[in-house]
mmCIF file with all atom_site columns, C-alpha atoms in Angstrom:
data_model
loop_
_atom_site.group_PDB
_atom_site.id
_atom_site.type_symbol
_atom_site.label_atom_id
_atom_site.label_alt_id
_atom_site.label_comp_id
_atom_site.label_asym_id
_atom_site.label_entity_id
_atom_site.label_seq_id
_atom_site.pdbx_PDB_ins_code
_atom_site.Cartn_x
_atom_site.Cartn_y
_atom_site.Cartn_z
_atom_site.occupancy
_atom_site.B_iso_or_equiv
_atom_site.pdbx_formal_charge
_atom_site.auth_seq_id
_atom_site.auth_comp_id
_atom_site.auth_asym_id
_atom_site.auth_atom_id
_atom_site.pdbx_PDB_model_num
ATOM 1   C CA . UNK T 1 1   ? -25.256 27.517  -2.168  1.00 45.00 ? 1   UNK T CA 1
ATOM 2   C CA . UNK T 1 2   ? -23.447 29.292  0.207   1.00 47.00 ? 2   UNK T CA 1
ATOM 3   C CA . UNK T 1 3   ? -19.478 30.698  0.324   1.00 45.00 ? 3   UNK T CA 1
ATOM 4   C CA . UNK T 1 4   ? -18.472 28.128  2.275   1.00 46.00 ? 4   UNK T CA 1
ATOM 5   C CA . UNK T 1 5   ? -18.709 25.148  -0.623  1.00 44.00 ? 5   UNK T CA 1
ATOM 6   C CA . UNK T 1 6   ? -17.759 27.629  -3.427  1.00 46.00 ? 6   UNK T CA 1
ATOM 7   C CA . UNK T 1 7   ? -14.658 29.165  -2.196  1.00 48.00 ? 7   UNK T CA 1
ATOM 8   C CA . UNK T 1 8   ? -11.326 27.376  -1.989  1.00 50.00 ? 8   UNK T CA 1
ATOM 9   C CA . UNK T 1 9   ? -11.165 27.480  1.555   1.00 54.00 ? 9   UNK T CA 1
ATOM 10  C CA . UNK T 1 10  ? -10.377 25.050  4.266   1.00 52.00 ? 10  UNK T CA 1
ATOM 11  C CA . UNK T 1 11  ? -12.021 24.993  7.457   1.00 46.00 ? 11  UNK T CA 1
ATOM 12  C CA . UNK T 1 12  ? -9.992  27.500  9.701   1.00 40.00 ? 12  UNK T CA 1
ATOM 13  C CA . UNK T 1 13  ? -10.464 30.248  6.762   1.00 35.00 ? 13  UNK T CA 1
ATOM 14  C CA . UNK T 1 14  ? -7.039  30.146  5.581   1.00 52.00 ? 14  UNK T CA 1
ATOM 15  C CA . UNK T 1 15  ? -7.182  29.609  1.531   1.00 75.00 ? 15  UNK T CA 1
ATOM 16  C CA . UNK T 1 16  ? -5.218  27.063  -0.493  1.00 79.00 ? 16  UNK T CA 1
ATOM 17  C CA . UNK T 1 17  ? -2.326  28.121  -2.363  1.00 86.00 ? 17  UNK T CA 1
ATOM 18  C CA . UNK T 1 18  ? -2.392  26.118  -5.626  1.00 87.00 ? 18  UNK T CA 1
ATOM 19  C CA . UNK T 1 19  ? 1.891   27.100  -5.993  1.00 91.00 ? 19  UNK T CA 1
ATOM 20  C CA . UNK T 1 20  ? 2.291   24.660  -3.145  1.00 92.00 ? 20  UNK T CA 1
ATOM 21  C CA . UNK T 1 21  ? 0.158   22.822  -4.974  1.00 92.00 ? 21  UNK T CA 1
ATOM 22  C CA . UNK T 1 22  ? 1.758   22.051  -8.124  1.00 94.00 ? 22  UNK T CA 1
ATOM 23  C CA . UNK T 1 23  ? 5.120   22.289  -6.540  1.00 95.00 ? 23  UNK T CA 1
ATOM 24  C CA . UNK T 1 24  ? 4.955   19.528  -4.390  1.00 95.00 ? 24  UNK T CA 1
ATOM 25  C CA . UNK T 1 25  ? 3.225   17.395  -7.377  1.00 95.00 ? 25  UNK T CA 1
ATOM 26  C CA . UNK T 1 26  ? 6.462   18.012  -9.127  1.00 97.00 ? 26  UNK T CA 1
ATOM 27  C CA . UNK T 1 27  ? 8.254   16.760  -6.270  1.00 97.00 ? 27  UNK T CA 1
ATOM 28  C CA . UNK T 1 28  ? 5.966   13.756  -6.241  1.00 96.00 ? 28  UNK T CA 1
ATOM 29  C CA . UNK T 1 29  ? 6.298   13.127  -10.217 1.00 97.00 ? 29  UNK T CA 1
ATOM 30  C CA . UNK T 1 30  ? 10.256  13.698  -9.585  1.00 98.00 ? 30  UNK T CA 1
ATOM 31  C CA . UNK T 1 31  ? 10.520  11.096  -7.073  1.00 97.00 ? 31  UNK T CA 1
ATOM 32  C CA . UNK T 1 32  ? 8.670   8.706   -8.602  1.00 96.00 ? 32  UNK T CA 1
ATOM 33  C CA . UNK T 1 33  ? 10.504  8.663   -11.811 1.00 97.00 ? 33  UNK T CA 1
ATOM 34  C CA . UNK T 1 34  ? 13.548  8.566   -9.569  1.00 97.00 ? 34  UNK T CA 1
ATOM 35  C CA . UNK T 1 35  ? 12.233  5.396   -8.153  1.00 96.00 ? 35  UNK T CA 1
ATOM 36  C CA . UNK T 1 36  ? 11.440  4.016   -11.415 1.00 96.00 ? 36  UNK T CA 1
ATOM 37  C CA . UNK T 1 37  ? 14.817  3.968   -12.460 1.00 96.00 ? 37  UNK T CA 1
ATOM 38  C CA . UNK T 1 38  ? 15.834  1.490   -10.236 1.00 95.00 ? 38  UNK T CA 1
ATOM 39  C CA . UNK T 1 39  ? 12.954  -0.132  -9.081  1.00 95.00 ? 39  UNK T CA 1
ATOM 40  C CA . UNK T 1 40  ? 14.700  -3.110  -7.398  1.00 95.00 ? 40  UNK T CA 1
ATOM 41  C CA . UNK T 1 41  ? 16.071  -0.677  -4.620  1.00 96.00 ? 41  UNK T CA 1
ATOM 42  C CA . UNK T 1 42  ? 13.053  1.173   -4.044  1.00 96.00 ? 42  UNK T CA 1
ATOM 43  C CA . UNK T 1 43  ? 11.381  -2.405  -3.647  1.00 95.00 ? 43  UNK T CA 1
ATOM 44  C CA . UNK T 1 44  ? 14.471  -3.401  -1.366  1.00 96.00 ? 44  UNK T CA 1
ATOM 45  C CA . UNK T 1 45  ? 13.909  0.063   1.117   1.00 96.00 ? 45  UNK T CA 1
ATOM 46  C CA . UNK T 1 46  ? 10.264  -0.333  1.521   1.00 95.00 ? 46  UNK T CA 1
ATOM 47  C CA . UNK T 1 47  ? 11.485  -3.659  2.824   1.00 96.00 ? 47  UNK T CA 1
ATOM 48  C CA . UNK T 1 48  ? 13.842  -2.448  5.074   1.00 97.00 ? 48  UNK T CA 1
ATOM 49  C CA . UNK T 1 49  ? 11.683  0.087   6.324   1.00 96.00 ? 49  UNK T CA 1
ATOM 50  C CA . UNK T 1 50  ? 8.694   -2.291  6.638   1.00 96.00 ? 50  UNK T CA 1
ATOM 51  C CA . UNK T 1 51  ? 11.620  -4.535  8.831   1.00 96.00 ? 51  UNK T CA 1
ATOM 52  C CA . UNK T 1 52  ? 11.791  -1.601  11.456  1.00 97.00 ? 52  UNK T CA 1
ATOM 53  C CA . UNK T 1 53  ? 8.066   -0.748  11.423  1.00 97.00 ? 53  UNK T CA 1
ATOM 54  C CA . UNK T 1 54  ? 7.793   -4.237  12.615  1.00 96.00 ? 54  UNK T CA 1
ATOM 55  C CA . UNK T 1 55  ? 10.445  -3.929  14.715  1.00 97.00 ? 55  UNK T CA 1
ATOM 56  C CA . UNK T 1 56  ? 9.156   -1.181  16.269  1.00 98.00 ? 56  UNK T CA 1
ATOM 57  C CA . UNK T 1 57  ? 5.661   -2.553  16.755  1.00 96.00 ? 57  UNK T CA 1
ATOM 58  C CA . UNK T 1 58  ? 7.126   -5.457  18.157  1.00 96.00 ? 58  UNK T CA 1
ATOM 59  C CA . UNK T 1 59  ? 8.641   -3.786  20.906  1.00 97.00 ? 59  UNK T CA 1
ATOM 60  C CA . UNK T 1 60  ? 5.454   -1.763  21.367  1.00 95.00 ? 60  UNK T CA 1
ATOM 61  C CA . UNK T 1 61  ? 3.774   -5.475  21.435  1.00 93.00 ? 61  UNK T CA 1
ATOM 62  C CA . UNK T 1 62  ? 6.291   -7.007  24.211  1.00 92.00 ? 62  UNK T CA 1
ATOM 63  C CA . UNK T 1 63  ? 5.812   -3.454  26.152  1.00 92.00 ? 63  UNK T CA 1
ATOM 64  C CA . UNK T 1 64  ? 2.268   -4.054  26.307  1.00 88.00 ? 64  UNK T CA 1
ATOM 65  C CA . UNK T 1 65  ? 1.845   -7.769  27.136  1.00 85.00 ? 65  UNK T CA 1
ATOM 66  C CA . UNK T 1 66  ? 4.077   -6.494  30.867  1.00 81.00 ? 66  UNK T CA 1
ATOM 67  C CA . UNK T 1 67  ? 1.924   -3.324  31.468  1.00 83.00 ? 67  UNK T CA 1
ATOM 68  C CA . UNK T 1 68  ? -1.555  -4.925  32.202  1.00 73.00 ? 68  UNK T CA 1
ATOM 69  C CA . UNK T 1 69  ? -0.772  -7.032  35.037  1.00 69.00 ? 69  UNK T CA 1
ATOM 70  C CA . UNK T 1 70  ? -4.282  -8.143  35.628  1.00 70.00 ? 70  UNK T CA 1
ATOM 71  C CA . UNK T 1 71  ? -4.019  -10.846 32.814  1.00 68.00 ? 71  UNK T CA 1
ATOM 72  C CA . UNK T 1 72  ? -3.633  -14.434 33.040  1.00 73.00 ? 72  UNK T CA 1
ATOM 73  C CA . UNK T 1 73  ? 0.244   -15.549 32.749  1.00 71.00 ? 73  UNK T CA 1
ATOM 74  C CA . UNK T 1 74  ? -0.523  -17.360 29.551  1.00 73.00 ? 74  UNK T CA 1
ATOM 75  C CA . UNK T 1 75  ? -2.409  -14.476 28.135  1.00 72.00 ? 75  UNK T CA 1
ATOM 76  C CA . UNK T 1 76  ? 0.621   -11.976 29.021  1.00 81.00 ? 76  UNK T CA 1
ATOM 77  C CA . UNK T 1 77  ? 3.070   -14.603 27.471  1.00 84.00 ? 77  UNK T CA 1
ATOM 78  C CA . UNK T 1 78  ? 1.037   -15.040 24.114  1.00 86.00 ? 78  UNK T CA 1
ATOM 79  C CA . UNK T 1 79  ? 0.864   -11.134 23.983  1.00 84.00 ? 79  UNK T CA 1
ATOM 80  C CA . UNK T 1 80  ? 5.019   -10.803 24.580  1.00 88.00 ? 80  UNK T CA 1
ATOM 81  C CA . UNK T 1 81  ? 5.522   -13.474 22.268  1.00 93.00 ? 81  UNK T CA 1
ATOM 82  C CA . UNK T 1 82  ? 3.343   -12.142 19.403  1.00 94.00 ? 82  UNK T CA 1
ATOM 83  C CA . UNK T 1 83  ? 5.417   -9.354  19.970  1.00 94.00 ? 83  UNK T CA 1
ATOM 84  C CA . UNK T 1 84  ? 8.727   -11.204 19.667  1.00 96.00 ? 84  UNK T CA 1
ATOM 85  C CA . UNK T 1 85  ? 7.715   -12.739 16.241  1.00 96.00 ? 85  UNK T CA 1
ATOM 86  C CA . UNK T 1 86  ? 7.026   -9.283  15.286  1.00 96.00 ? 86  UNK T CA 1
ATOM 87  C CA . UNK T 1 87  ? 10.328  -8.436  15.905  1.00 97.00 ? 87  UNK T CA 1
ATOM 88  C CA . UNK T 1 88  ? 12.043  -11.587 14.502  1.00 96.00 ? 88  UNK T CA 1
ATOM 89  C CA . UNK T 1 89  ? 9.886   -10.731 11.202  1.00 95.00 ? 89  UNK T CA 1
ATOM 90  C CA . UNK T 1 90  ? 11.349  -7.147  11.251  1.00 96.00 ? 90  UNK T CA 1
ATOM 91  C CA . UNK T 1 91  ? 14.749  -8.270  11.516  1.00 97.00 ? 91  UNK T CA 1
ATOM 92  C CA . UNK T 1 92  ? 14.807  -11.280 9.062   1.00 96.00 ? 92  UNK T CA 1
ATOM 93  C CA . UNK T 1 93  ? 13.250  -8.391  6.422   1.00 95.00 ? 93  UNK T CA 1
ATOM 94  C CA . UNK T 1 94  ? 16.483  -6.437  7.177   1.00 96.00 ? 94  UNK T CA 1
ATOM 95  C CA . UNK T 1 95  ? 18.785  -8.854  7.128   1.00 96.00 ? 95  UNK T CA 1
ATOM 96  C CA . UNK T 1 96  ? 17.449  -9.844  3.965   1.00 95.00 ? 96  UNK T CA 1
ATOM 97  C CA . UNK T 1 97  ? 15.216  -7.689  1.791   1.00 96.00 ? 97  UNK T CA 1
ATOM 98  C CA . UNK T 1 98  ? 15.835  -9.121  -1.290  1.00 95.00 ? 98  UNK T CA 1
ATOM 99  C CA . UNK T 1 99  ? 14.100  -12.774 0.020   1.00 94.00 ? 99  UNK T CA 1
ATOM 100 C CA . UNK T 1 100 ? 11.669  -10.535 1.892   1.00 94.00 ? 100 UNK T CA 1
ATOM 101 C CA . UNK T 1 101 ? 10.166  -9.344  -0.621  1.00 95.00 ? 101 UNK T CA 1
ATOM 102 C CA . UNK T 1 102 ? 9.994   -12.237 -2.520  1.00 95.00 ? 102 UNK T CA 1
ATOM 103 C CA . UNK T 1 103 ? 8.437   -13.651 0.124   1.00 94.00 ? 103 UNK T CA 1
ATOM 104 C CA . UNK T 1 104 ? 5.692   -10.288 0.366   1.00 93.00 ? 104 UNK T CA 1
ATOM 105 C CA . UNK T 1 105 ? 5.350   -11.367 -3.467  1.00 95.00 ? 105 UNK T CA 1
ATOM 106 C CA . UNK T 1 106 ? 4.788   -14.304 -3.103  1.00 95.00 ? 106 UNK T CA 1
ATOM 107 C CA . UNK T 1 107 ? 2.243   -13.889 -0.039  1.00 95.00 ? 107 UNK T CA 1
ATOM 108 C CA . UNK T 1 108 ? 0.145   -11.385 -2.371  1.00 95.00 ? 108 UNK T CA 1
ATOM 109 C CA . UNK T 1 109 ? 0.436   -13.493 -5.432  1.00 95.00 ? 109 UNK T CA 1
ATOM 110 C CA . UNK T 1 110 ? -1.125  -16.385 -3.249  1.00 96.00 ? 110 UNK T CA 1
ATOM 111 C CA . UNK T 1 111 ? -4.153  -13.507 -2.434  1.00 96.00 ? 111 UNK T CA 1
ATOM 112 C CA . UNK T 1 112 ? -4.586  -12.459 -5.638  1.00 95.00 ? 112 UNK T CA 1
ATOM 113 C CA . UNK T 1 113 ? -4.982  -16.469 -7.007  1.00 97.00 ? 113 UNK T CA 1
ATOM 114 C CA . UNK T 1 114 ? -7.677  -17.141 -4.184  1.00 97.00 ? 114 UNK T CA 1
ATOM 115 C CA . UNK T 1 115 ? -9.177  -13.962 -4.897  1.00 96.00 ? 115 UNK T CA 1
ATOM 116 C CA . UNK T 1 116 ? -9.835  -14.737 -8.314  1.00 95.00 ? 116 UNK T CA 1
ATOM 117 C CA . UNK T 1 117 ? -10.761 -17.747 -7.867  1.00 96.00 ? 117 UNK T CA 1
ATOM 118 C CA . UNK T 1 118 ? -13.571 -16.701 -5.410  1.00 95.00 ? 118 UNK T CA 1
ATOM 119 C CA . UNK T 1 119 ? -14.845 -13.574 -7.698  1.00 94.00 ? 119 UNK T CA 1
ATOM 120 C CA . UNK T 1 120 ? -14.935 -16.237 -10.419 1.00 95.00 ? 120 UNK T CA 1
ATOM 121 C CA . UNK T 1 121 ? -16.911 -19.092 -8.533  1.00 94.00 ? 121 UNK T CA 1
ATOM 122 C CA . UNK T 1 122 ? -18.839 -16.273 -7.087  1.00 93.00 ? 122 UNK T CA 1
ATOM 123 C CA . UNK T 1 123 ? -19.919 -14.734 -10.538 1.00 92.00 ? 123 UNK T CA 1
ATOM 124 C CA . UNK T 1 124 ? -20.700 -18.337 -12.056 1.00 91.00 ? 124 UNK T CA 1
ATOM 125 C CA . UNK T 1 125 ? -23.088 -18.606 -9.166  1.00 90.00 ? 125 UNK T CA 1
ATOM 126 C CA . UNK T 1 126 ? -25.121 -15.608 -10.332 1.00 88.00 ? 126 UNK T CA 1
ATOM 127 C CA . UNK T 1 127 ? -25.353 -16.219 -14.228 1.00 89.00 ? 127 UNK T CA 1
ATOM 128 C CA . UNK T 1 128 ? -28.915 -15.480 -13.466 1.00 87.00 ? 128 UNK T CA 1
ATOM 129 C CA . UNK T 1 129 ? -27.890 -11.261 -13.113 1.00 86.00 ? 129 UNK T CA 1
ATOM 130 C CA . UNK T 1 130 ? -27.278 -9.704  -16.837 1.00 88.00 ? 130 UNK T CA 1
ATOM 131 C CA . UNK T 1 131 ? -23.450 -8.174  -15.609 1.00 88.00 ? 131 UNK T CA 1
ATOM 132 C CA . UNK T 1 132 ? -22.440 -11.480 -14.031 1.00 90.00 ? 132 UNK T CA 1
ATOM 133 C CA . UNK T 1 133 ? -19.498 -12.017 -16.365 1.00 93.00 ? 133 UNK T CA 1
ATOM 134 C CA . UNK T 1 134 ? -17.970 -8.788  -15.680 1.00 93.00 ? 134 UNK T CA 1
ATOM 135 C CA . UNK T 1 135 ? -17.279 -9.965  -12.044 1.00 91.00 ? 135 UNK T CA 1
ATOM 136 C CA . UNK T 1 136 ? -16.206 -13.130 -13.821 1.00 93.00 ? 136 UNK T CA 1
ATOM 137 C CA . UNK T 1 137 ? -13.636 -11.494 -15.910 1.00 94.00 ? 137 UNK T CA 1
ATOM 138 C CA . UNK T 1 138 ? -12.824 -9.461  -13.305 1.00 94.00 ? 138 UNK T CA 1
ATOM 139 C CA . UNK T 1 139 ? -12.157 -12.738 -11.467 1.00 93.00 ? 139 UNK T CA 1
ATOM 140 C CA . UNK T 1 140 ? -10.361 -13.887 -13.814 1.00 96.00 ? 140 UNK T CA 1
ATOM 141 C CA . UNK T 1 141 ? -7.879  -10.745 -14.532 1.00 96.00 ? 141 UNK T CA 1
ATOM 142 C CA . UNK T 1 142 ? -7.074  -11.085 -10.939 1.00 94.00 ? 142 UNK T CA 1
ATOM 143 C CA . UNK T 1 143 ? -6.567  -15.003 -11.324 1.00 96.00 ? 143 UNK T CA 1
ATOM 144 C CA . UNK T 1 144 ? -4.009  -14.056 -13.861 1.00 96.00 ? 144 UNK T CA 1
ATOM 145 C CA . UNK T 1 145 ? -2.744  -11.420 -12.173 1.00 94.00 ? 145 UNK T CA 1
ATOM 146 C CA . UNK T 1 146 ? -1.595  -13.734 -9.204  1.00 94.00 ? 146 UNK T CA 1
ATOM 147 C CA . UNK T 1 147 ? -0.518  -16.696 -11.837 1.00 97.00 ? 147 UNK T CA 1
ATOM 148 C CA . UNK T 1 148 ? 2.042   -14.259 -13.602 1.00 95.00 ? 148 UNK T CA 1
ATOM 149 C CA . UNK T 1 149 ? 3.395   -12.841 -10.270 1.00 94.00 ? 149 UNK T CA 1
ATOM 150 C CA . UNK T 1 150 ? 4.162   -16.027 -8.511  1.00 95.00 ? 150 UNK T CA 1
ATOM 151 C CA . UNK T 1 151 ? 5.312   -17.385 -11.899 1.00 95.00 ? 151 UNK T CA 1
ATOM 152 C CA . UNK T 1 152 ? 7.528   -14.861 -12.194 1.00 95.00 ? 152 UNK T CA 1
ATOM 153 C CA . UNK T 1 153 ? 9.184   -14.934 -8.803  1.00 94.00 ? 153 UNK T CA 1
ATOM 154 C CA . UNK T 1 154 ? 11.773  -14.691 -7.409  1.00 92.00 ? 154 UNK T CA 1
ATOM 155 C CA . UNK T 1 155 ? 12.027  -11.362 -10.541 1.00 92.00 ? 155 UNK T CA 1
ATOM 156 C CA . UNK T 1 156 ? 8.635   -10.169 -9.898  1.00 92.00 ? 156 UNK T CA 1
ATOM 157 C CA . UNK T 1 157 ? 9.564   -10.230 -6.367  1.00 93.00 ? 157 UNK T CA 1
ATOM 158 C CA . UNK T 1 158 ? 12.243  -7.635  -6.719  1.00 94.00 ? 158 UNK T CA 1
ATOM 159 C CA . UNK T 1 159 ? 10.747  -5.221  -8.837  1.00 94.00 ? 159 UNK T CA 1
ATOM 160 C CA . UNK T 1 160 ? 6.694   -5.323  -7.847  1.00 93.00 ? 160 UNK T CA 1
ATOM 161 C CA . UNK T 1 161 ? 7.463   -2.956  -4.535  1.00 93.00 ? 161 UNK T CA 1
ATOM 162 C CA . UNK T 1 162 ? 9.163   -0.417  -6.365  1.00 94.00 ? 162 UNK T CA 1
ATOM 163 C CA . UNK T 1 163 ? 6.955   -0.084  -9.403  1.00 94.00 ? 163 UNK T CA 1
ATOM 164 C CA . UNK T 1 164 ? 3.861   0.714   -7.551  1.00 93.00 ? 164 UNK T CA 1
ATOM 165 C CA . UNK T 1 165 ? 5.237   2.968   -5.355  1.00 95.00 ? 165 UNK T CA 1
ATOM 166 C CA . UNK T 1 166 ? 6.986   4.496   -8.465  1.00 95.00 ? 166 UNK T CA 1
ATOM 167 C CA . UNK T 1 167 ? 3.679   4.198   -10.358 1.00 95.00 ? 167 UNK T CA 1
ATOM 168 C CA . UNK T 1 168 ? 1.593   6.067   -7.468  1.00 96.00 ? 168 UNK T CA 1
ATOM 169 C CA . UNK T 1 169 ? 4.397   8.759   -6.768  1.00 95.00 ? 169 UNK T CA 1
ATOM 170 C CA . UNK T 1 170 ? 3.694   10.047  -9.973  1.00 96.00 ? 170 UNK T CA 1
ATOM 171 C CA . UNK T 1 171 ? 0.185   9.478   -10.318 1.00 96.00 ? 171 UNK T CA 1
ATOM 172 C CA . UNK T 1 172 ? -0.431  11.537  -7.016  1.00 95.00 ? 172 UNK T CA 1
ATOM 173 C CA . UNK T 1 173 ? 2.199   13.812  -8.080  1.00 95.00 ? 173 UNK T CA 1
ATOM 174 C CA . UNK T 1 174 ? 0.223   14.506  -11.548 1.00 95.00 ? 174 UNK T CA 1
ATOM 175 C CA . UNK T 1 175 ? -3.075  14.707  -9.260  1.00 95.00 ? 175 UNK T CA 1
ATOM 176 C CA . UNK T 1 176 ? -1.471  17.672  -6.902  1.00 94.00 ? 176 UNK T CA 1
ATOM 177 C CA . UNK T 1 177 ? -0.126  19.589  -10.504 1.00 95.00 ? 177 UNK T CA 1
ATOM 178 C CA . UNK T 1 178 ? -3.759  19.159  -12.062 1.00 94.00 ? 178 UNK T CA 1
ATOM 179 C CA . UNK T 1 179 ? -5.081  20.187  -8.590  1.00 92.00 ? 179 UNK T CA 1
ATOM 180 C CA . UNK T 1 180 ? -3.276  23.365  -8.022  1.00 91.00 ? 180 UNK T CA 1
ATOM 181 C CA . UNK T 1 181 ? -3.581  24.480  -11.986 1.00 92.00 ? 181 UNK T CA 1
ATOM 182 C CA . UNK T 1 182 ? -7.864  23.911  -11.354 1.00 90.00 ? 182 UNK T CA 1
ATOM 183 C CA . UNK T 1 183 ? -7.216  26.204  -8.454  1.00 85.00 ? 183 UNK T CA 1
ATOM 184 C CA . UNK T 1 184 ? -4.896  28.764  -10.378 1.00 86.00 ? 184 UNK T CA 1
ATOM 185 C CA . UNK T 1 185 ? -7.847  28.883  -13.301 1.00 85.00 ? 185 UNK T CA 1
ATOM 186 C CA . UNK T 1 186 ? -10.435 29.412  -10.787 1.00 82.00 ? 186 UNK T CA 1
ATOM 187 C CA . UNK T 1 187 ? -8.419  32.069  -8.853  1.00 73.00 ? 187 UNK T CA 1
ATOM 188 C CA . UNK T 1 188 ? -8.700  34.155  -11.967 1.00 68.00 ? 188 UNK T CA 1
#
């Protein structure tokens, strides 16, 4: 095997430090418990922000339906108006974060019932394979997954946002500590 998949070396040569390593998994871990604490406002500022993403890509949208001239009329209109629901969406999410994401909770707990529903159907289809009920309970977790979220609404709504990105702050924040310690021990 040569150096080049032994060492801890990315590819212009310059090695990894595992310091920055951990440090910035702390800072991950730290900021994720922050969000945890109050969950509802994390969920609430990934909905803002989502509002001006949109926004933004809106006006990107609009922009782009007047720059290629060579399209029909109706095609540039469809393209500017795609672009002006974009916006709308953006600024309703704004406005109001707290229905907008009860409305994104809603949206995925609608996914996550048809989901299940399909992985379910699906699996009963192929009783004839010996691990066809694990895609069935599978089905079925996510069935129940989606059941208890929109059940839950409009609560689960303001809380779902901010737990997973609380949840994978510190999970990727744990992941960068373990990282950089692996590369400390091998250093040595």
């Amino acid at each position: 095997m040569s150096d080049r998949f032994v060492s801890f070396r990315n590819p212009s040569g310059q090695g990894l430090k595992p310091g920055w390593f951990i440090g910035v998994g702390i800072f991950f871990v730290l900021l994720g418990m922050l969000a945890w604490t109050d969950v509802v406002t994390t969920t609430l500022a990934s909905v803002v922000i989502l509002g001006v993403l949109l926004i933004m890509a809106g006006m990107a949208q609009v922009l782009q339906s007047f720059m290629h001239r060579g399209l029909s009329v109706s095609g540039q209109w469809l393209s500017g108006i795609m672009g002006i629901f974009y916006i709308i969406a953006g600024l309703l999410m704004i406005e109001e974060p707290a229905t907008g994401s009860v409305f994104l909770t809603a949206v995925l707990a609608g996914c996550l019932i048809f989901a299940g529903l399909s992985r379910t159907f699906w699996a009963a289809g192929h009783r004839g394979l010996s691990t066809w009920w694990t895609a069935a309970a599978s089905g079925l977790v996510t069935l129940l997954v989606g059941i208890l979220l929109y059940a839950t609404l409009p609560w689960s709504g303001l809380s779902l946002f901010g737990t997973l990105i609380a949840v994978e702050l510190i999970f990727a924040g744990i992941a960068s500590i373990l990282f950089g310690m692996s590369l400390r021990k091998n250093a040595l």
